[in-house]
PDB file of N, CA and C in Angstrom:
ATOM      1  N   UNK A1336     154.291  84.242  49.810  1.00  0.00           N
ATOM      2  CA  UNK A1336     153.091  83.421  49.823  1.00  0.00           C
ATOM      3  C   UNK A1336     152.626  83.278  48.377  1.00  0.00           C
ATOM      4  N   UNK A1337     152.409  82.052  47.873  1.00  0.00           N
ATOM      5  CA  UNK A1337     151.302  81.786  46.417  1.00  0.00           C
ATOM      6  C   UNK A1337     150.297  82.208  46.523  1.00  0.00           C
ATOM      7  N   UNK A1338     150.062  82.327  45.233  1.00  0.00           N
ATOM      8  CA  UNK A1338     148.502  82.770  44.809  1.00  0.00           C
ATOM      9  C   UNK A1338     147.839  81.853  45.067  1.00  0.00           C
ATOM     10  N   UNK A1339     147.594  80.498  45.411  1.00  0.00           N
ATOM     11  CA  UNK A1339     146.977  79.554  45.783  1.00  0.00           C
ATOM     12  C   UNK A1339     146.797  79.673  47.418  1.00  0.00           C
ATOM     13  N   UNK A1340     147.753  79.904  48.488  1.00  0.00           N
ATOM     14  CA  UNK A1340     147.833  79.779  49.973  1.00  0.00           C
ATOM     15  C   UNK A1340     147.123  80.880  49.847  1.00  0.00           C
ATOM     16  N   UNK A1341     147.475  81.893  48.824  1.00  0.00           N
ATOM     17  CA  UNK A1341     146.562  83.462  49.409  1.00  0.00           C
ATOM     18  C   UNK A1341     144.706  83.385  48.919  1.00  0.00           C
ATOM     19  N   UNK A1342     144.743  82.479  47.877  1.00  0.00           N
ATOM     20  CA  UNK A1342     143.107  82.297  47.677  1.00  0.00           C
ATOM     21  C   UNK A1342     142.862  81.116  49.002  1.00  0.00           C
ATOM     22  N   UNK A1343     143.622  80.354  49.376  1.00  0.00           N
ATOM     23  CA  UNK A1343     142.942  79.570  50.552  1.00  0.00           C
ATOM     24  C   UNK A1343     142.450  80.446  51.650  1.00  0.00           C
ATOM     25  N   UNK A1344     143.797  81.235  52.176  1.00  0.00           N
ATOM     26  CA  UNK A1344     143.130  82.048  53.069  1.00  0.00           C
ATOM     27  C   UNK A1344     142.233  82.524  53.011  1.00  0.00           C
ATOM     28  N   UNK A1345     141.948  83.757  51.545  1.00  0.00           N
ATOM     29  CA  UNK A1345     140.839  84.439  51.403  1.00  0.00           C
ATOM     30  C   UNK A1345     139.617  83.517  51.867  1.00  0.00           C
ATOM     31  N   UNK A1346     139.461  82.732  51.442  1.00  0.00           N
ATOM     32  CA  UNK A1346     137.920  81.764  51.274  1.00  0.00           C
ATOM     33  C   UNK A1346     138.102  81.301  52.768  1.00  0.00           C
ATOM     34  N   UNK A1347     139.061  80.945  53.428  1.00  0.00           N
ATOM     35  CA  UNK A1347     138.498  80.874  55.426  1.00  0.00           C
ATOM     36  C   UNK A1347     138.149  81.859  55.588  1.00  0.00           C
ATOM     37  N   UNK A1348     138.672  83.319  55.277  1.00  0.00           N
ATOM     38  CA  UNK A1348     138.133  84.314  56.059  1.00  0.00           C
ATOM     39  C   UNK A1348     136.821  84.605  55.329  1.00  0.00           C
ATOM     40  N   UNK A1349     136.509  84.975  54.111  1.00  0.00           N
ATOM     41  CA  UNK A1349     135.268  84.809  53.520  1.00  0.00           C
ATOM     42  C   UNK A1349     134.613  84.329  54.564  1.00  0.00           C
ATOM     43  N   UNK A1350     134.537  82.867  54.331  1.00  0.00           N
ATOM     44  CA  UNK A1350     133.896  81.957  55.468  1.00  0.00           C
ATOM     45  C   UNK A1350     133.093  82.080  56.754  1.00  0.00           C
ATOM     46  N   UNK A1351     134.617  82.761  57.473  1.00  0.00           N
ATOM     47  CA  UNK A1351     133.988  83.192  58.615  1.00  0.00           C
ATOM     48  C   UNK A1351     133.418  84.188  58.452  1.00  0.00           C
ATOM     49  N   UNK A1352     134.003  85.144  58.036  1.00  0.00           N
ATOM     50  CA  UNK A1352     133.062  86.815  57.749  1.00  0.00           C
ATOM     51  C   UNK A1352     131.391  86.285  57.832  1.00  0.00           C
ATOM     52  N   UNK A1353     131.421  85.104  56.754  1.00  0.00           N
ATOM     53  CA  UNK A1353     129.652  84.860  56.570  1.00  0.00           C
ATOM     54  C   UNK A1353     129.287  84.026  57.893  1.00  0.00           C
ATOM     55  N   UNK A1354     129.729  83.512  58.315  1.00  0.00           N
ATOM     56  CA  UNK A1354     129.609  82.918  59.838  1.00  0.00           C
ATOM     57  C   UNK A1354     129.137  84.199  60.711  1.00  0.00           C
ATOM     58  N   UNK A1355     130.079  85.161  60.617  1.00  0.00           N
ATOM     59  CA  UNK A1355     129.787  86.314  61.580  1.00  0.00           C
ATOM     60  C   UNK A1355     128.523  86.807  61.618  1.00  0.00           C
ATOM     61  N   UNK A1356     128.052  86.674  60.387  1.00  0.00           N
ATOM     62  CA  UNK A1356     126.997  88.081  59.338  1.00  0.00           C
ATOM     63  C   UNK A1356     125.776  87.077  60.125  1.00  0.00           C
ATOM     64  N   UNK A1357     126.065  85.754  59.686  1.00  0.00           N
ATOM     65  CA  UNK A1357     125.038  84.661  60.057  1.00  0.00           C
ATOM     66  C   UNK A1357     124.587  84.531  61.536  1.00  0.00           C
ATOM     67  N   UNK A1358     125.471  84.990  62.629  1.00  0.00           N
ATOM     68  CA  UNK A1358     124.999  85.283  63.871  1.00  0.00           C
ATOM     69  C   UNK A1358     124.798  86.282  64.485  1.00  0.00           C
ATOM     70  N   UNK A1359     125.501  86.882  63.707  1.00  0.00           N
ATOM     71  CA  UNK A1359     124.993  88.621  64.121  1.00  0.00           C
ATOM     72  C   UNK A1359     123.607  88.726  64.661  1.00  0.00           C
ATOM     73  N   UNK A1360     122.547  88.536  63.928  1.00  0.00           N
ATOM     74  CA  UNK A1360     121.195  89.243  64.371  1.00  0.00           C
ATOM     75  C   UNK A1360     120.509  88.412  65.079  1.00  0.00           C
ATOM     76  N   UNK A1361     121.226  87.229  65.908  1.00  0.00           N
ATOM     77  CA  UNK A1361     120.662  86.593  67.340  1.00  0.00           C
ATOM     78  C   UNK A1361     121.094  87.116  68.444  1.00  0.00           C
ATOM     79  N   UNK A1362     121.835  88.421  68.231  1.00  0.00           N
ATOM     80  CA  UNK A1362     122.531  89.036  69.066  1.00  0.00           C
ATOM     81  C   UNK A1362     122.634  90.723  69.058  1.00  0.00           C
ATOM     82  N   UNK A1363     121.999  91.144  67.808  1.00  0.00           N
ATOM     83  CA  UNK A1363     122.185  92.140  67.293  1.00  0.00           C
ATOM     84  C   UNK A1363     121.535  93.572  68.232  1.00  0.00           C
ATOM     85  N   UNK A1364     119.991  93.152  68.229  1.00  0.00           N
ATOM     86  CA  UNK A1364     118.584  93.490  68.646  1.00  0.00           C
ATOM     87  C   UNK A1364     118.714  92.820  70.347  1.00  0.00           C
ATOM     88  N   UNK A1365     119.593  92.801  71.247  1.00  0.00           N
ATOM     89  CA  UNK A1365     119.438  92.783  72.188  1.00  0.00           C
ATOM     90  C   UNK A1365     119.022  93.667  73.163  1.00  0.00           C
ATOM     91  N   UNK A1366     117.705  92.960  74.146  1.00  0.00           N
ATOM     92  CA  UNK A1366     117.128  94.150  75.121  1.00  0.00           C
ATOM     93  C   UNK A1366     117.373  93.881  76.134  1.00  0.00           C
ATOM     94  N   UNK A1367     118.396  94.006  76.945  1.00  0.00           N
ATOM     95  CA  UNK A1367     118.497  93.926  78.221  1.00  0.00           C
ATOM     96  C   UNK A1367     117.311  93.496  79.016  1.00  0.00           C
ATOM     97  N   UNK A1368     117.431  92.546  79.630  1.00  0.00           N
ATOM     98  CA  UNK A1368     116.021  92.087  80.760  1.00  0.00           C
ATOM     99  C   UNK A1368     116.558  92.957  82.450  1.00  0.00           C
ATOM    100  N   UNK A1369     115.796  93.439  82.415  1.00  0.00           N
ATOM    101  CA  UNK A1369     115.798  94.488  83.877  1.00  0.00           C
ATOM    102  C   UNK A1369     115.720  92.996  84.896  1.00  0.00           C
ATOM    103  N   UNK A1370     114.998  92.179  85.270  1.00  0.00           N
ATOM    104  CA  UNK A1370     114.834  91.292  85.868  1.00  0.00           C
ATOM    105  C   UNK A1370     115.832  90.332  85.696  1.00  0.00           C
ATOM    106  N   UNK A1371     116.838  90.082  85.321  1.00  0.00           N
ATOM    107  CA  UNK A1371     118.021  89.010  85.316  1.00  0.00           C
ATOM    108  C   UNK A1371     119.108  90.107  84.943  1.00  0.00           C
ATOM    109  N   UNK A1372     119.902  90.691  85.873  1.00  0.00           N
ATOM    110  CA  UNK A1372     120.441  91.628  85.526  1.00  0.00           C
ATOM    111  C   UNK A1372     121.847  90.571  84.795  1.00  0.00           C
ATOM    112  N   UNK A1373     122.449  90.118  85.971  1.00  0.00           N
ATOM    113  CA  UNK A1373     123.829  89.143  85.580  1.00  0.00           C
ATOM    114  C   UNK A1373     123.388  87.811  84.432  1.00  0.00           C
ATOM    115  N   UNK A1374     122.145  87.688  83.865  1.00  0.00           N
ATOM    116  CA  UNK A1374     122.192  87.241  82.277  1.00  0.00           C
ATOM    117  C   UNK A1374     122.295  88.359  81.280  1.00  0.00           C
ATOM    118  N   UNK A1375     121.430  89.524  81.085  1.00  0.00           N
ATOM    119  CA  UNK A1375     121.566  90.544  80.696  1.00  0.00           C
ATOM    120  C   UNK A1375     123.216  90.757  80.299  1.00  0.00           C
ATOM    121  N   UNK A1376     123.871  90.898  81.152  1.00  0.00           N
ATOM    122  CA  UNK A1376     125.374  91.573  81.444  1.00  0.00           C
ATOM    123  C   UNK A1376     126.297  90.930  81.107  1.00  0.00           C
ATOM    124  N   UNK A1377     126.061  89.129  81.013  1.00  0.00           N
ATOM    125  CA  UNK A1377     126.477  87.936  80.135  1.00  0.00           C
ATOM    126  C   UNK A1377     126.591  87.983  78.778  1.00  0.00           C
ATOM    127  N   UNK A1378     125.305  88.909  78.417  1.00  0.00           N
ATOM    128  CA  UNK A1378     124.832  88.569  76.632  1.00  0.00           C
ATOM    129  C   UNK A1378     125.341  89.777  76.063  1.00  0.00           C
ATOM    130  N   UNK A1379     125.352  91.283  77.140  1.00  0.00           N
ATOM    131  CA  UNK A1379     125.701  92.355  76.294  1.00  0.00           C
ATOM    132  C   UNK A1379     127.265  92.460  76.447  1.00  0.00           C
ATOM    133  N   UNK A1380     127.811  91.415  77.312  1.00  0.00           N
ATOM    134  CA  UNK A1380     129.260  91.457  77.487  1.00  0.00           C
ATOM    135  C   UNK A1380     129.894  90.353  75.471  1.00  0.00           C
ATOM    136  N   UNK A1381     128.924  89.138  75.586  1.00  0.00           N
ATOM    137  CA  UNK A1381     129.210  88.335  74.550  1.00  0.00           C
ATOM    138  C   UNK A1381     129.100  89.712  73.269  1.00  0.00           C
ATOM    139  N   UNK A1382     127.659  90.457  73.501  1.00  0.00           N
ATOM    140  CA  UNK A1382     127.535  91.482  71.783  1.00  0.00           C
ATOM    141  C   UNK A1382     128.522  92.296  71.813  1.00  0.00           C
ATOM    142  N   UNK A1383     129.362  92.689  73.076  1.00  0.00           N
ATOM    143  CA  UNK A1383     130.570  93.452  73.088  1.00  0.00           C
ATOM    144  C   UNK A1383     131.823  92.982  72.341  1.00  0.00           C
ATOM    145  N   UNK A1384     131.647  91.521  72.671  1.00  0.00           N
ATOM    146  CA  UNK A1384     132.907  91.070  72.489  1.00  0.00           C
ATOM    147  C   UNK A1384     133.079  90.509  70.545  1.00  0.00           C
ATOM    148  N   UNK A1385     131.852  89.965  70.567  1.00  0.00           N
ATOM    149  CA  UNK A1385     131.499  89.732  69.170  1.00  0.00           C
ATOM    150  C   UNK A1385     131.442  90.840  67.987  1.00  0.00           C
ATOM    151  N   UNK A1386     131.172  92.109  68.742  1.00  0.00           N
ATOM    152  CA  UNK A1386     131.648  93.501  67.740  1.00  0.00           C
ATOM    153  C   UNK A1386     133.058  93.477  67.426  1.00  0.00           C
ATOM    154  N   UNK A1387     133.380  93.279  68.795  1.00  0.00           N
ATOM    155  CA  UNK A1387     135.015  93.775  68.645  1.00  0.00           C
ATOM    156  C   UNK A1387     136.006  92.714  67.857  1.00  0.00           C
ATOM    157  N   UNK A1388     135.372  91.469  67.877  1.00  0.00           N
ATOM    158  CA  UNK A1388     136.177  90.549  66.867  1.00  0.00           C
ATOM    159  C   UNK A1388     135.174  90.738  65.729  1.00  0.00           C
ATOM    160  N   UNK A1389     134.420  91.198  64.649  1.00  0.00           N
ATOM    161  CA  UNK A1389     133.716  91.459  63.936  1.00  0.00           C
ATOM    162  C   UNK A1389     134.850  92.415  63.458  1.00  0.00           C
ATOM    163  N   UNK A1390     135.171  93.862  63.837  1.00  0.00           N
ATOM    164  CA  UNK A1390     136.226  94.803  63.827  1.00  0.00           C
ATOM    165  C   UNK A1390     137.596  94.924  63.327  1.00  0.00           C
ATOM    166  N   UNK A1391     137.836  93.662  64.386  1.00  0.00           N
ATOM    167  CA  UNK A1391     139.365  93.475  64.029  1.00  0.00           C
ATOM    168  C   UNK A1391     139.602  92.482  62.936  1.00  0.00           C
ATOM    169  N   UNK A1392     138.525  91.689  62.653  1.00  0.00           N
ATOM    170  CA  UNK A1392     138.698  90.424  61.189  1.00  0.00           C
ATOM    171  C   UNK A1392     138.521  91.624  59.975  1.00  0.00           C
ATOM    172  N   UNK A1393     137.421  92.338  60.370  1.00  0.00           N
ATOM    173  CA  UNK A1393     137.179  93.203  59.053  1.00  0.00           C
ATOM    174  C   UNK A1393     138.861  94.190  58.853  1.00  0.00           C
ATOM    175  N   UNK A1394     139.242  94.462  59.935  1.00  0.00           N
ATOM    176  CA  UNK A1394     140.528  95.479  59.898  1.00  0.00           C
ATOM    177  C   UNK A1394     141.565  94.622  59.264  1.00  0.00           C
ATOM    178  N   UNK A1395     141.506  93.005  59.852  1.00  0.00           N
ATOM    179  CA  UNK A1395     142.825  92.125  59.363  1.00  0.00           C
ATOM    180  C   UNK A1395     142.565  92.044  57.282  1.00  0.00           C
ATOM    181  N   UNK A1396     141.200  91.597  57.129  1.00  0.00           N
ATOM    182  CA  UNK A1396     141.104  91.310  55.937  1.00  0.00           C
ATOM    183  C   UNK A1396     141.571  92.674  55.117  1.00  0.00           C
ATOM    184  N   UNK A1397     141.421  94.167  55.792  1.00  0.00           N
ATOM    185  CA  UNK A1397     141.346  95.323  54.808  1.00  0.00           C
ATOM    186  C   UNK A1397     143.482  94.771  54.885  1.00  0.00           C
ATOM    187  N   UNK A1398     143.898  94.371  56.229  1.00  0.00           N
ATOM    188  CA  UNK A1398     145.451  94.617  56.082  1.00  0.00           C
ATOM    189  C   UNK A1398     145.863  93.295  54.778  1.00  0.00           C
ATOM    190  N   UNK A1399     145.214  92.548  54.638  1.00  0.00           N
ATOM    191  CA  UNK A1399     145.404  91.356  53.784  1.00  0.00           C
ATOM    192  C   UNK A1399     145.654  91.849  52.572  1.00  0.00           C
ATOM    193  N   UNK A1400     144.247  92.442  52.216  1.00  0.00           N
ATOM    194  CA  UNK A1400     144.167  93.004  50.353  1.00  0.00           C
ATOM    195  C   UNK A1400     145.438  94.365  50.409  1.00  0.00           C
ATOM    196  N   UNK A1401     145.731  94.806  51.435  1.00  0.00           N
ATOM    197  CA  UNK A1401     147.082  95.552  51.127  1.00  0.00           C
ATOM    198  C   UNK A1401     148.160  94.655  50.493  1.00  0.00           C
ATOM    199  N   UNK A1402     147.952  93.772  50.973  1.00  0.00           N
ATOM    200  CA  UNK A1402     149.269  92.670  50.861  1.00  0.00           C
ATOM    201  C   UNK A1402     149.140  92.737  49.846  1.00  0.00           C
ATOM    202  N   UNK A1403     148.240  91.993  49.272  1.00  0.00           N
ATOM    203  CA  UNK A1403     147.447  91.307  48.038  1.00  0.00           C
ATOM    204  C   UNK A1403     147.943  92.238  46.811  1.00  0.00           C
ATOM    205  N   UNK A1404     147.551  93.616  47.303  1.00  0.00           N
ATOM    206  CA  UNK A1404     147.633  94.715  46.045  1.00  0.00           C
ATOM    207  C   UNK A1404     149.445  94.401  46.024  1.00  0.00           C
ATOM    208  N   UNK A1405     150.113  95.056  47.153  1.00  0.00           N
ATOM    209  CA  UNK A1405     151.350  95.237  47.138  1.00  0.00           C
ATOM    210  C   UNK A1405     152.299  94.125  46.905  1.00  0.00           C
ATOM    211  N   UNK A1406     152.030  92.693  46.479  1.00  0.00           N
ATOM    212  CA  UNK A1406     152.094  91.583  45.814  1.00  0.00           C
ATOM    213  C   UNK A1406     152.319  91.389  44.119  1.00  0.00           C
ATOM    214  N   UNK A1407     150.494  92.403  43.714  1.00  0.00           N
ATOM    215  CA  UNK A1407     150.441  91.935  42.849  1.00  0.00           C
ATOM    216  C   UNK A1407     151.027  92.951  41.423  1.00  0.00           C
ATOM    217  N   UNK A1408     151.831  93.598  42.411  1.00  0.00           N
ATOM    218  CA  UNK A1408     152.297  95.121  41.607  1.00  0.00           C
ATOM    219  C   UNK A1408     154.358  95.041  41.191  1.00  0.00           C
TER     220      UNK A1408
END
């Protein structure tokens, strides 16, 4: 891969990373509503799922800059 395809990538994932950061806290501070249980269970299923791809982008980008180093050596 070029140093050019590898700065493109970087800057999508950048990107999204700030996409992530940017919705995070409409979701972050969630209180379960006792009274709508199956919306409740909708939204903490979405903050579940939105951690866990939060996780694995942050895990892909740490496997990237391995590349990156082991590239640039």
């Amino acid at each position: 891969m070029n140093a050019g395809r590898i700065e493109g990538a970087m800057a999508r994932i950048n990107a999204a990373m700030k996409r992530i950061e940017v919705a995070r806290p409409q979701y972050g501070d969630v209180t379960p509503d006792t009274t709508d249980n199956s919306g409740s269970a909708r939204v903490m299923a979405l903050v579940n799922a939105h951690e866990k791809l939060r996780e694995e982008v942050a895990d892909t980008i740490g496997e990237i800059d391995s590349l990156i180093d082991e590239l640039g050596q």
